[in-house]
Amino acid sequence: GTSCFSFYLSNGGRGRTLYVSLLCQLSSMWPSFILTPRYLLRPSEREEFGPVFVQEPHDAIFALDSEEKKVMMNCEARGNPVPVYSWFINGTVVDVEADYRYSLIDGNLIIANASETADYGRYQCKVENSYGTVLSRDALLQFAYLGSFSGRTRGGVSVREGQGVVLMCTPPPHSPEIMYSWVFNEFPSFVAEDSRRFISQVTGNLYVSKVQPSDVGSYICLVKNTVTNARVLSPPTPLTLRTDGLMGEYEPKIEVHFPLSVPAARGVTVRLECFALGNPVPTITWRKMNGNIPKKARLRKSQAVLEIPNVQLEDSGTYECKAENPRGGTAFKGYLQVYTFPQWISTINDSQLDSGDQLHWECKATGKPRPTYRWLRNGEPLTPQSRVEMVNGELIIQKVQQADSGMYQCVAENKYGAIYCSAELNILASPPVFSPNPVRLIATLGKDMLLGCRPRASPKPRVTWRRGDRRIQPSRRIINSSRSDEGNYVCRAENQFGSAEMTAMLWVKEAMRVDLSPSRVEVTVGESVVLSCRVSHDPSLDVTFQWLLNQQPLNFQQEGGHFEYTQTVSITLFGYYMIPRPPGPPGVVIVEEITDTTATLSWSGGVDNHSPISSYNLQARSPFSLGWQTLRTDPEPVTGDMESAMAVELNPWVDYEFRVVASNAIGTGDPSTPSRGVRTKEAVPSVAPANVSGGNGRRHELVISWEPVSEEFQNGEGFGYIVAFRANGTRGWKEKMVTSADSTTYKYRDETFPPLTPFEVKVGVYNNKGDGPFSGVVTVYSAEGEPREAPSEVKASSTSSSEIKVTWRPPNPGPGRPRGYEVSYWKDSEQEESGKRKKTAGNETSMALTGLEGNRVYLITVRGFNSIGQGPASTASTAKTRKDREYPPANLVWIQEGTNVSLNWDPVKSKDNESDVIGYKVLLSQEGRVHNQVVRTITPSAVLSLPEGGTYIIEVRAVSEGGEGATSSQVRVLTSSELWNSLSYWSIN
């Protein structure tokens, strides 16, 4: 018999010829059931499963002076049955029932009245239900506090002028870190750190490399808790100068340095301290042995602190600080060891195994030092046994048993931390069970038939077949099916837990034959087309049709659609029409041969999915690529009948992984599994540095810079740069080797060439294989250098008691011209080093110095600066600030009219050396109260409005740019109500 199906495409598409490619799919509608394997559910998808952490405890710092006296350590897990929680502190069980201070809210541990002595330590959460137990990572609970300094008087320190000194802080008990500063004489006057003075944030001590007379005074150490912000002050330490002479010059002595070994976690900021005593004041410099100091590093506190943010493994190494002055030098070296906490690369997953199977789990982690591994089962250490093997991160259990079920954890740890991953092992043990539904099988006449029998059972059962009383061969395959093979077949399955049987009914039917299938057609926009599909089939079977357009099923019920179909059924036939799909992934990719730029690959073809493979694409990825990249090949293209090809145009000395992707007429399939990683051979460099330029630098320097060549194009070991240069108009090239692949600059110094001399410059590359290409030639000028002349005609004049105006004339034009100016100023009683400095925003030639002390002589110098450095200072000029007001307003006259008071006084006149009066300040206060009412006026008079009911005091002060002058005599005024109260009092008494 035959079945016919047609569908109509009306008015299909707009504006262009439409090509339609469709597939007709037939499927049997006879109610048949074939037993399929049991799909095992992961524990997280089952109704019941072991505990899984949602939140684990974290390190915490609790402030002891906090108003909230409770600490909470968090722990949350999901599981069914509902998990039960318990806690450990330092490995000991926390007895929530026995100690009232402990309580549990869900899984969270609450500690009331927490104290450091009882509660400091490492906490771990334990979660369990009937399926097993897991342990959380541990978390450190610390307490933040800051004690008080000892009240004992500190002895004075007496040194010679020019000698170095160390003032000890000796901080009180504290946790965690604290910050140190020092108060000089009285709060809030703080010691300013510079090249001569340094405060260690490790010890808190104050170091003065060379004591000056201005250092004499009282010193107080102030410490601040970084968590609570609490502050405490030490008793004062007096510093005095000895009278038995000055200290002569002496070589540096390093008093502050970092440890010989500095461990640091990757990602933190590392601060290395180095400070020396010496006369003259030593200069501190830094270097990294066998490498360069990281570009991200910064020098702080006059180079006494080397700060490396976001420290990485490559920043490890030996660092040296050197202290030098004209009398000599000394150095200190220490090793920075960057470590990393363990991090997972791969973890374990929940598993269900049949009894008797082998369990093989593997977890991997990175870390420095390299992590070690241990295993837990239900929170207890797992030990090697006859069936249990543990090697690094691998766990193998032979012939698993029901008793092996439970929660397992792999722990990766190094000396700096531990991480946990968990999985549930479920051992299946059950007798065979078949589906209760009847099983009906249909075979095609003349074809082979495989009898399926897949009961639910664990372990895997032994299966036998019989037909009637006759046992069927173990292959369960019926060869060349015929009508005589129809009938009932019985499958029997048994294991150590029991047995079960299933009966399958087999029919043998004629094969389907396609009489008419849709062909490729071309239609014009707006026309209708009919595509037909007709098959012959067994009359006892029904058949259904499914149409697909571009691999997607057509929806004939879509409202407003232009697809219709009709079906004529004369007879039905069992069977499926196979739908072509993109090919499956190719087999294992093998690297047969590797050169510097090519790789010969071979692979095995994958499943074509009913459409022949037409081509293969070769792909690669490296540490420098953004994902997988398609490669050029030889031959090109790689056709579907090939299983080997050469990838070309690779980069030398680069690690690659390769994979292959197959395509057919339907589309592109999934890629193969990546090959093992291989590295191409070394070769001479082929890429020259880009953006060669230069300039700037100090006097007599030629600075040459370039963009470094990426590691991807270095092509081998021993990569470096060849810097070539020559003065314009000369013949021979000077060549200098730069051995660091990360270098970006080279400086050449020659005092014979003048500033801004033009040079021809080019930069090449080399490695152990040979020299590579040079960049193009560019012109670079030698440095104009820092300013060479000091500004002239420096004039300073006082404008008030707190301000001096400074003017100067710039140096003569020429190389080393200033980009700005720095003004230094200090009191005549001080040394220049203790003075202050102020820079102009641009090339201004004047500046106002403010915030000065009145009636003081100041020394002032000016020097130019640019991006290279500073020039020489001018000769010091002097200026004296004006005096503050010495005389108060006099002859106050006041008239009271009710609550209004009119005031007048004699104007205050300034002397030549005093600041000009710019106004007056009238202060009004009520007797017995602190609060003042202030009235400002520029004339020697004021009108005040007094509230009733009090005695008021009035004072007047003159105001100048340097501040307020002395206070006038007081005026006392009684308001009318106050006067009435006084009279009433006297009349009563």
Short mmCIF file of N, CA and C in Angstrom, two decimals, residues 6-13 18-22 518-532 547 556 562-565:
data_model
loop_
_atom_site.label_atom_id
_atom_site.label_comp_id
_atom_site.label_asym_id
_atom_site.label_seq_id
_atom_site.Cartn_x
_atom_site.Cartn_y
_atom_site.Cartn_z
N SER A 6 1.24 15.77 0.76
CA SER A 6 1.67 16.96 0.01
C SER A 6 1.46 18.18 0.87
N PHE A 7 2.29 19.21 0.67
CA PHE A 7 2.00 20.49 1.31
C PHE A 7 2.18 21.58 0.28
N TYR A 8 1.49 22.66 0.53
CA TYR A 8 1.44 23.76 -0.43
C TYR A 8 2.14 24.96 0.18
N LEU A 9 2.97 25.59 -0.63
CA LEU A 9 3.63 26.83 -0.24
C LEU A 9 3.10 27.92 -1.15
N SER A 10 2.28 28.82 -0.58
CA SER A 10 1.65 29.85 -1.40
C SER A 10 2.27 31.21 -1.09
N ASN A 11 2.46 32.02 -2.16
CA ASN A 11 2.99 33.38 -2.03
C ASN A 11 4.24 33.38 -1.15
N GLY A 12 5.17 32.45 -1.41
CA GLY A 12 6.33 32.27 -0.52
C GLY A 12 7.45 33.22 -0.81
N GLY A 13 7.79 34.06 0.14
CA GLY A 13 8.95 34.94 0.05
C GLY A 13 8.62 36.23 -0.69
N LEU A 18 13.22 31.83 -4.74
CA LEU A 18 13.28 31.08 -3.48
C LEU A 18 13.63 29.65 -3.76
N TYR A 19 14.68 29.17 -3.11
CA TYR A 19 15.04 27.76 -3.22
C TYR A 19 14.60 27.07 -1.93
N VAL A 20 13.83 25.99 -2.06
CA VAL A 20 13.28 25.29 -0.90
C VAL A 20 13.90 23.91 -0.83
N SER A 21 14.46 23.59 0.35
CA SER A 21 14.99 22.26 0.56
C SER A 21 14.28 21.67 1.76
N LEU A 22 13.58 20.55 1.57
CA LEU A 22 12.78 19.98 2.64
C LEU A 22 13.09 18.50 2.81
N PRO A 518 10.43 14.46 -2.24
CA PRO A 518 10.50 15.82 -2.77
C PRO A 518 11.85 16.07 -3.44
N SER A 519 11.81 16.81 -4.50
CA SER A 519 13.04 17.14 -5.23
C SER A 519 13.28 18.65 -5.16
N ARG A 520 14.48 19.04 -5.54
CA ARG A 520 14.84 20.47 -5.50
C ARG A 520 14.07 21.22 -6.56
N VAL A 521 13.41 22.29 -6.16
CA VAL A 521 12.60 23.07 -7.10
C VAL A 521 12.96 24.54 -6.97
N GLU A 522 12.69 25.28 -8.02
CA GLU A 522 12.89 26.73 -8.03
C GLU A 522 11.56 27.38 -8.28
N VAL A 523 11.20 28.33 -7.42
CA VAL A 523 9.90 28.99 -7.55
C VAL A 523 10.12 30.49 -7.64
N THR A 524 9.11 31.14 -8.23
CA THR A 524 9.12 32.59 -8.36
C THR A 524 8.30 33.18 -7.23
N VAL A 525 8.75 34.33 -6.76
CA VAL A 525 8.05 34.99 -5.66
C VAL A 525 6.58 35.18 -6.03
N GLY A 526 5.71 34.79 -5.07
CA GLY A 526 4.26 34.96 -5.27
C GLY A 526 3.56 33.73 -5.79
N GLU A 527 4.34 32.78 -6.37
CA GLU A 527 3.71 31.57 -6.88
C GLU A 527 3.50 30.56 -5.75
N SER A 528 2.67 29.53 -6.03
CA SER A 528 2.47 28.42 -5.10
C SER A 528 3.23 27.21 -5.62
N VAL A 529 3.64 26.33 -4.71
CA VAL A 529 4.34 25.12 -5.11
C VAL A 529 3.82 23.97 -4.26
N VAL A 530 3.79 22.75 -4.87
CA VAL A 530 3.36 21.54 -4.18
C VAL A 530 4.56 20.59 -4.13
N LEU A 531 4.93 20.14 -2.92
CA LEU A 531 5.97 19.14 -2.74
C LEU A 531 5.31 17.86 -2.22
N SER A 532 5.64 16.72 -2.83
CA SER A 532 4.96 15.46 -2.52
C SER A 532 5.93 14.45 -1.95
N TRP A 547 7.53 17.33 8.08
CA TRP A 547 8.30 18.13 7.13
C TRP A 547 9.17 19.13 7.88
N PHE A 556 2.20 23.87 10.54
CA PHE A 556 1.07 24.09 9.63
C PHE A 556 -0.11 24.73 10.33
N HIS A 562 1.63 30.48 5.45
CA HIS A 562 1.28 30.15 4.07
C HIS A 562 1.68 28.72 3.71
N PHE A 563 1.76 27.80 4.75
CA PHE A 563 1.99 26.39 4.51
C PHE A 563 0.68 25.62 4.75
N GLU A 564 0.31 24.73 3.82
CA GLU A 564 -0.85 23.85 3.99
C GLU A 564 -0.43 22.44 3.61
N TYR A 565 -1.20 21.43 4.06
CA TYR A 565 -0.87 20.07 3.66
C TYR A 565 -2.16 19.26 3.52
#
